mmCIF file with all atom_site columns, C-alpha atoms in Angstrom:
data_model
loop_
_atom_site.group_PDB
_atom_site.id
_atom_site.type_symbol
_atom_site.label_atom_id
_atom_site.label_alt_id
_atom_site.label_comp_id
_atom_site.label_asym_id
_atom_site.label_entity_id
_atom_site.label_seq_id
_atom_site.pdbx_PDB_ins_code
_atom_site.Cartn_x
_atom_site.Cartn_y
_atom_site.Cartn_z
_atom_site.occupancy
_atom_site.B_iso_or_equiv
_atom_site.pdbx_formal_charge
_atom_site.auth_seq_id
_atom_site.auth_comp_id
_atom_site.auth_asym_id
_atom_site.auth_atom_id
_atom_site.pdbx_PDB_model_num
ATOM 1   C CA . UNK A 1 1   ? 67.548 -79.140 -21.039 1.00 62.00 ? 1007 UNK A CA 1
ATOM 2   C CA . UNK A 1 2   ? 66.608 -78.795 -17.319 1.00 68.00 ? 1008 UNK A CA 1
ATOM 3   C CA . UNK A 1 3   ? 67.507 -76.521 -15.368 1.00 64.00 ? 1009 UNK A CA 1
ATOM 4   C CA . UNK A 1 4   ? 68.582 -76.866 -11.692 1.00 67.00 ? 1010 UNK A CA 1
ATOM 5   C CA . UNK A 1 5   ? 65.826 -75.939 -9.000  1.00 68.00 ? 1011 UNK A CA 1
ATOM 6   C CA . UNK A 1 6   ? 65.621 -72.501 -7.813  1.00 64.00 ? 1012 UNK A CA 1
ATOM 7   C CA . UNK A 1 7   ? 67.563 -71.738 -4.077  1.00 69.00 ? 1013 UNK A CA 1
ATOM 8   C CA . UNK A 1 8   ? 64.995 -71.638 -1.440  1.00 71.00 ? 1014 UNK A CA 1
ATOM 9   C CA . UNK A 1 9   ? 64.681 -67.812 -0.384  1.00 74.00 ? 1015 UNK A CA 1
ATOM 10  C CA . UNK A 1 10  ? 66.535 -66.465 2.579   1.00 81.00 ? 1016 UNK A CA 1
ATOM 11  C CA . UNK A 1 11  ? 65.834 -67.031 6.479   1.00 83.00 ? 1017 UNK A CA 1
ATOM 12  C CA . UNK A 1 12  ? 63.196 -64.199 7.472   1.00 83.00 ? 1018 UNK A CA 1
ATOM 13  C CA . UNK A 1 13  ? 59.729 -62.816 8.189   1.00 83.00 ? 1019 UNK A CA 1
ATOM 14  C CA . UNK A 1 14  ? 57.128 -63.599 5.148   1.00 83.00 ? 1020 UNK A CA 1
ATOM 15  C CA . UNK A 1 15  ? 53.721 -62.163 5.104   1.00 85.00 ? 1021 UNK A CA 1
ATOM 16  C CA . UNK A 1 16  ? 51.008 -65.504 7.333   1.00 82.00 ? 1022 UNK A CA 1
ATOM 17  C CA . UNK A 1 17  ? 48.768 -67.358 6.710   1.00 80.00 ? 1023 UNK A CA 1
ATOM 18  C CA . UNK A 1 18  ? 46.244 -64.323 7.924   1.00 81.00 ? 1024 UNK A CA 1
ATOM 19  C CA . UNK A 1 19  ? 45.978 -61.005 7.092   1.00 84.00 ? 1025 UNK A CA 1
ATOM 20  C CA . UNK A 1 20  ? 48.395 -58.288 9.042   1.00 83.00 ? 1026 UNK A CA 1
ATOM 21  C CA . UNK A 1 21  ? 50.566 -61.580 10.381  1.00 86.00 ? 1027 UNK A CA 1
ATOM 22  C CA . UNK A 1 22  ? 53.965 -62.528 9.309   1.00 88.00 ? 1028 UNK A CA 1
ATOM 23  C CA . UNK A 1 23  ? 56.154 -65.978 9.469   1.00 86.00 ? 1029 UNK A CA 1
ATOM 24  C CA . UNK A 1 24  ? 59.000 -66.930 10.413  1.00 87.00 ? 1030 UNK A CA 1
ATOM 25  C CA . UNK A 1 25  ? 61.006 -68.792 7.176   1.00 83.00 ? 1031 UNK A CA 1
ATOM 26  C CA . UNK A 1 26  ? 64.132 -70.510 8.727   1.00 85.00 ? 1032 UNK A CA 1
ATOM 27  C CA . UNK A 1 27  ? 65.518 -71.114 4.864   1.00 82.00 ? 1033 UNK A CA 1
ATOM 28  C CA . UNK A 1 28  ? 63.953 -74.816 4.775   1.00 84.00 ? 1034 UNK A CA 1
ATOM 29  C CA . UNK A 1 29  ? 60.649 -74.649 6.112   1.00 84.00 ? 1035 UNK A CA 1
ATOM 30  C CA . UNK A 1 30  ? 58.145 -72.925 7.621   1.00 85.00 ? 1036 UNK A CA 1
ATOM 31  C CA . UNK A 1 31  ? 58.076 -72.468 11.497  1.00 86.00 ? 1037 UNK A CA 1
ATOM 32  C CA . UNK A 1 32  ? 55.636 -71.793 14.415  1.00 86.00 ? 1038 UNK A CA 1
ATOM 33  C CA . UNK A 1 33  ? 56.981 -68.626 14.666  1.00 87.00 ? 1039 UNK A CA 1
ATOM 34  C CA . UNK A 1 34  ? 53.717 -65.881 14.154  1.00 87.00 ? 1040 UNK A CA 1
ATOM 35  C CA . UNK A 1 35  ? 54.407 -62.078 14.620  1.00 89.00 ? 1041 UNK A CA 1
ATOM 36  C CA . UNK A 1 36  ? 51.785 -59.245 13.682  1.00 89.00 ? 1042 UNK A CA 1
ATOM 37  C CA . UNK A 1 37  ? 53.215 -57.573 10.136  1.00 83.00 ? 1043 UNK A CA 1
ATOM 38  C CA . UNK A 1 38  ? 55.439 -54.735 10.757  1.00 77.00 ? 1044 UNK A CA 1
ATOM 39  C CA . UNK A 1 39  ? 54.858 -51.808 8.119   1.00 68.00 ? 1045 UNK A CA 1
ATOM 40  C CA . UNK A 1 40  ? 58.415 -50.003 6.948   1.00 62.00 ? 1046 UNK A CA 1
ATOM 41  C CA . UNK A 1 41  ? 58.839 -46.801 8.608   1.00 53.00 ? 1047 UNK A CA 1
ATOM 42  C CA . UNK A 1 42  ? 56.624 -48.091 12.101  1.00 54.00 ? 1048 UNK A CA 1
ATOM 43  C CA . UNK A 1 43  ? 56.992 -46.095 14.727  1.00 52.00 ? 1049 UNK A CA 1
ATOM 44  C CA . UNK A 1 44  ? 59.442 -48.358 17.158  1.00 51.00 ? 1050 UNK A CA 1
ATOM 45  C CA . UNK A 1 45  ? 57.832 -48.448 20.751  1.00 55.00 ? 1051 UNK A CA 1
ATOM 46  C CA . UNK A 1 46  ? 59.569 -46.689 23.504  1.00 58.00 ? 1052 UNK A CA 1
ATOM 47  C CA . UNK A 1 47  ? 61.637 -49.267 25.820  1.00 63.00 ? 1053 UNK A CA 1
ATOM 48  C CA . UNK A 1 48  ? 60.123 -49.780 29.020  1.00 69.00 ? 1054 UNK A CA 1
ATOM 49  C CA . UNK A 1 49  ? 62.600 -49.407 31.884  1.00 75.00 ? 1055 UNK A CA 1
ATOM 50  C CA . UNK A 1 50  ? 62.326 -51.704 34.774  1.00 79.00 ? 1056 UNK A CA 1
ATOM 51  C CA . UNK A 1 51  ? 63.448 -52.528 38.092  1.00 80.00 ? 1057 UNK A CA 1
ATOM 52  C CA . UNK A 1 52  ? 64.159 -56.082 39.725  1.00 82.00 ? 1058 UNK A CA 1
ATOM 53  C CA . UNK A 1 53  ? 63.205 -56.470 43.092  1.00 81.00 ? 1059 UNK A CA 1
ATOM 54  C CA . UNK A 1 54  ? 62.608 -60.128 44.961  1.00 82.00 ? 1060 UNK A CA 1
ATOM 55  C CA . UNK A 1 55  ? 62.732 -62.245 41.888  1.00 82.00 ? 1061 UNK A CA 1
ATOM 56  C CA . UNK A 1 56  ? 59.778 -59.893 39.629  1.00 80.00 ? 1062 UNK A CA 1
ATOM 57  C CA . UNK A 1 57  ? 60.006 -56.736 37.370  1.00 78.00 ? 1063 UNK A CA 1
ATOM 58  C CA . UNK A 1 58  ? 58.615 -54.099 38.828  1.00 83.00 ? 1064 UNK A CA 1
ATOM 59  C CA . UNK A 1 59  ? 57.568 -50.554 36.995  1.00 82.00 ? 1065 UNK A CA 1
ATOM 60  C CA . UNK A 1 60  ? 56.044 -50.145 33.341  1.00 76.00 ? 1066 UNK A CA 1
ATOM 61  C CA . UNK A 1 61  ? 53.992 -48.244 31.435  1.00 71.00 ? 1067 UNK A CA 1
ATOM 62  C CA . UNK A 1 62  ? 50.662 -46.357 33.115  1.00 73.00 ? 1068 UNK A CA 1
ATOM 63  C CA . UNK A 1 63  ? 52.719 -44.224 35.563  1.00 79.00 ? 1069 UNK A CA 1
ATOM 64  C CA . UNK A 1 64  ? 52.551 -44.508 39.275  1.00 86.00 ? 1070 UNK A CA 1
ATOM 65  C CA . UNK A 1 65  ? 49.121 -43.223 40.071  1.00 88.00 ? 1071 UNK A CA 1
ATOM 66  C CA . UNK A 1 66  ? 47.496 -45.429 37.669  1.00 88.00 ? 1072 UNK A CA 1
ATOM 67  C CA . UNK A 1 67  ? 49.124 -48.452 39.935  1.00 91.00 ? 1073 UNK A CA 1
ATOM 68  C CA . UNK A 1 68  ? 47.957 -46.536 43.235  1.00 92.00 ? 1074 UNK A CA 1
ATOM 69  C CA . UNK A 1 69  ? 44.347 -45.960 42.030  1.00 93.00 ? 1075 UNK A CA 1
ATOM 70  C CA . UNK A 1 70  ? 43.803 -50.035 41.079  1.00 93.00 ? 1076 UNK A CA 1
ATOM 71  C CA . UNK A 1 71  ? 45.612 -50.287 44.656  1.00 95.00 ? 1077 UNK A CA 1
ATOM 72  C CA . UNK A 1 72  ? 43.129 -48.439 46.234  1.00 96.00 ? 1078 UNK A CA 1
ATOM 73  C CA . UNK A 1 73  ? 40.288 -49.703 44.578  1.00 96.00 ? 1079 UNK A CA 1
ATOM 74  C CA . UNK A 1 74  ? 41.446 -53.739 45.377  1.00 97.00 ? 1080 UNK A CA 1
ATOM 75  C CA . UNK A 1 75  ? 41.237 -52.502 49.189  1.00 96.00 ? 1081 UNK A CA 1
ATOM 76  C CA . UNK A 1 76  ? 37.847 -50.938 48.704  1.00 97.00 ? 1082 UNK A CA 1
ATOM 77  C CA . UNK A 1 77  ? 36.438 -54.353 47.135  1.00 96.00 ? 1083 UNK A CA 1
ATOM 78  C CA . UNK A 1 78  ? 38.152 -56.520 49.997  1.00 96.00 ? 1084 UNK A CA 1
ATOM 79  C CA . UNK A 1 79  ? 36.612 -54.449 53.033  1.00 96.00 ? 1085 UNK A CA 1
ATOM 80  C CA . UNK A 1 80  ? 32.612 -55.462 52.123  1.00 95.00 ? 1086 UNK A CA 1
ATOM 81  C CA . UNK A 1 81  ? 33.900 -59.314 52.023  1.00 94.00 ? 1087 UNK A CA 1
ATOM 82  C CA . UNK A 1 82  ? 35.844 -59.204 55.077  1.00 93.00 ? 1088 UNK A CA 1
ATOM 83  C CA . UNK A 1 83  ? 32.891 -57.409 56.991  1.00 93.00 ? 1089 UNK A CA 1
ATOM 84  C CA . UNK A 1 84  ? 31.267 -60.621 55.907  1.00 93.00 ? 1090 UNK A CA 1
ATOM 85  C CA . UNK A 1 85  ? 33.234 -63.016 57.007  1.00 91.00 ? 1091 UNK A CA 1
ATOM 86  C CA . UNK A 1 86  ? 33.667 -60.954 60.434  1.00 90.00 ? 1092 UNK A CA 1
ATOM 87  C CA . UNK A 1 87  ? 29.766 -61.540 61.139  1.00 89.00 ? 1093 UNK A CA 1
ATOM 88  C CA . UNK A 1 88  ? 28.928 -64.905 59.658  1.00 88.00 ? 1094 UNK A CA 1
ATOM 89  C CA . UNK A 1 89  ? 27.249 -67.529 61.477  1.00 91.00 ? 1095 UNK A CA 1
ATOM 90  C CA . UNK A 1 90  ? 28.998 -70.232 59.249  1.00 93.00 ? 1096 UNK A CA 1
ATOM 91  C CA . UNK A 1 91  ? 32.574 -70.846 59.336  1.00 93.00 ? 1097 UNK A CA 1
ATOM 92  C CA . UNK A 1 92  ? 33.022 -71.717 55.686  1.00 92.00 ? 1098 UNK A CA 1
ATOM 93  C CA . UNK A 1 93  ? 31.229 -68.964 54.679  1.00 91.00 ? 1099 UNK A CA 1
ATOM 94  C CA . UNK A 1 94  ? 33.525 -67.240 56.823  1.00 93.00 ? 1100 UNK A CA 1
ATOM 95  C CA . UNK A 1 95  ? 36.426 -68.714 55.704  1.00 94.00 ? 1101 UNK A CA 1
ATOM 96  C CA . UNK A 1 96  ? 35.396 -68.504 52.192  1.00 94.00 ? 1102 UNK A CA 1
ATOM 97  C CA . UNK A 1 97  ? 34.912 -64.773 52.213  1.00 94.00 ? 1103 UNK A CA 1
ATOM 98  C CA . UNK A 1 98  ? 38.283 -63.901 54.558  1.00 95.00 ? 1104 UNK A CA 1
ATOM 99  C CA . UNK A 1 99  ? 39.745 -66.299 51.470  1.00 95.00 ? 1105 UNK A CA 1
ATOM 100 C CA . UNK A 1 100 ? 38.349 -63.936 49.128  1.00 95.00 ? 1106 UNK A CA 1
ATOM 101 C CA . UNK A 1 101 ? 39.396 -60.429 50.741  1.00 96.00 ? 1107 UNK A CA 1
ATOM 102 C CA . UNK A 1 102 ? 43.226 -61.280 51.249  1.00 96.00 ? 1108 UNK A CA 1
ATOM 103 C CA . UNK A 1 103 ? 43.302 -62.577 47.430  1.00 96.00 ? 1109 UNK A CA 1
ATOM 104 C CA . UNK A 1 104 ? 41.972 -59.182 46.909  1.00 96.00 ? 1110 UNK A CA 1
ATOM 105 C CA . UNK A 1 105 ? 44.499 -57.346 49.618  1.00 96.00 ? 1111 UNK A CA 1
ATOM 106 C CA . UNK A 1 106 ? 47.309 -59.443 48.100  1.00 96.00 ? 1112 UNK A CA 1
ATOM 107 C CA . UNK A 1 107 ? 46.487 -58.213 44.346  1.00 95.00 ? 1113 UNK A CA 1
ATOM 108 C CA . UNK A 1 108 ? 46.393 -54.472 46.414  1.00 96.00 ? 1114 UNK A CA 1
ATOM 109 C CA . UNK A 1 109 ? 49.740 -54.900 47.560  1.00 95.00 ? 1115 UNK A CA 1
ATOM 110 C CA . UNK A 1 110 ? 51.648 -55.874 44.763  1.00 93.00 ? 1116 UNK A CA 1
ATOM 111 C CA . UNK A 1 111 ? 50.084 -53.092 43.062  1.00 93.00 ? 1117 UNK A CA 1
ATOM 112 C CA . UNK A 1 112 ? 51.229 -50.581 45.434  1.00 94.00 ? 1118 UNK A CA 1
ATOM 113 C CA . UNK A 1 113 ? 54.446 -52.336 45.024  1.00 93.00 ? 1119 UNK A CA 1
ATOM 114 C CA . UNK A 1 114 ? 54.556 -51.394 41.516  1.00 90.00 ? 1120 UNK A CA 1
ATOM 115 C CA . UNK A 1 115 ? 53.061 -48.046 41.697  1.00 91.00 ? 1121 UNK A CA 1
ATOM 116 C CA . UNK A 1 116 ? 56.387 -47.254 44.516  1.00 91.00 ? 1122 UNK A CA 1
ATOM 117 C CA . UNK A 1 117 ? 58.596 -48.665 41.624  1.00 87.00 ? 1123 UNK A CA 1
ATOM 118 C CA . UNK A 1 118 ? 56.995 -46.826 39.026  1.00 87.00 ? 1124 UNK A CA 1
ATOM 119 C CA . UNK A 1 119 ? 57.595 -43.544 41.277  1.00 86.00 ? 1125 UNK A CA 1
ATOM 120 C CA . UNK A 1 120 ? 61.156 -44.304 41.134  1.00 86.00 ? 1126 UNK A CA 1
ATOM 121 C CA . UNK A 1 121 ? 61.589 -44.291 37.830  1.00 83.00 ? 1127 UNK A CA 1
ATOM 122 C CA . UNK A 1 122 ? 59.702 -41.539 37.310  1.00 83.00 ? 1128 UNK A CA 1
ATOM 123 C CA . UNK A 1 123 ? 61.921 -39.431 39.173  1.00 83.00 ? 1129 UNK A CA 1
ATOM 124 C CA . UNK A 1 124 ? 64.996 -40.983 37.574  1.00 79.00 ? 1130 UNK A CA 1
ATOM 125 C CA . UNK A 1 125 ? 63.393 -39.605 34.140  1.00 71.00 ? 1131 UNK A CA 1
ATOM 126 C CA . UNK A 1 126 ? 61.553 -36.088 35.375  1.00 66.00 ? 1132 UNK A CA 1
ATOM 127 C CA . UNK A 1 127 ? 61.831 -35.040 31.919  1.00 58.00 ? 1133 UNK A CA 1
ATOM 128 C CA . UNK A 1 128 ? 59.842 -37.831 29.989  1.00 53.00 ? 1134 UNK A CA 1
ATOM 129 C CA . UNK A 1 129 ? 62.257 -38.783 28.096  1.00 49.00 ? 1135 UNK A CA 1
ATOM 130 C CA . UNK A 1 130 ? 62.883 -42.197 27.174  1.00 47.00 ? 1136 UNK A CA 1
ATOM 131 C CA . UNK A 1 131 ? 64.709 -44.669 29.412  1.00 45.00 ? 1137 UNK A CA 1
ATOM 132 C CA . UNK A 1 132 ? 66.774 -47.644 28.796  1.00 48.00 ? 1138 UNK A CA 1
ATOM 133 C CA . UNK A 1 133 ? 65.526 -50.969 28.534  1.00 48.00 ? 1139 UNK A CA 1
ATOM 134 C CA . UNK A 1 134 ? 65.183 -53.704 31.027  1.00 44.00 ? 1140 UNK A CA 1
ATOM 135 C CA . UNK A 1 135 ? 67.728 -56.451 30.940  1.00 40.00 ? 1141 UNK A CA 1
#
């Protein structure tokens, strides 16, 4: 007597092919789908709120002054550079290193960007408590 073949199991995460991974099972086969293995009882991350401004999310986790020191430090690095390309002899070289320092004062802007954003949510939540997510 034979018996029928056993249902395939249910759509769902499996434990991977590696250690502390999971797969997805889409109840016929296996897909591309990887996702580090969630434990029961895992402490859910807070959701990050964010603000769209000009196309980008803006805000996140590390607070404001974390976004204002990196700021700060991006305009430090770009002034030696510049000071270069102020004095050199050689126009690429010039042009190379002016190049160089407004990558740098770009990256410094859109860090103070987010570091302004990240102050307005902070006042929004003076409490610390947990805001809604971003949609």
């Amino acid at each position: 007597m034979t018996h029928p073949p056993a249902p395939p199991p249910p759509a769902g995460w499996y434990p991977g092919d590696h250690p502390g991974t999971e797969r997805w099972w889409d109840g016929t086969r296996w897909s591309d789908a990887v996702r580090p293995a969630t434990s029961p009882g895992a402490a859910v991350p807070a959701p990050v709120e964010r603000i769209r401004w000009a196309g980008v999310w803006w805000g996140g986790r590390g607070g404001s002054g974390l976004y204002l020191a990196f700021g700060i430090v991006f305009v430090l690095l770009a002034l030696p550079p510049l000071a270069f390309a102020l004095g050199a002899d050689e126009a690429w070289r010039a042009a190379f290193m002016l190049a160089f320092s407004l990558v740098l004062l770009v990256g410094a802007a859109a860090l103070f960007t987010n570091a302004h954003f990240c102050r307005v949510i902070e006042r929004r939540h003076p409490t610390g408590d947990a805001p809604p997510p971003h949609r």
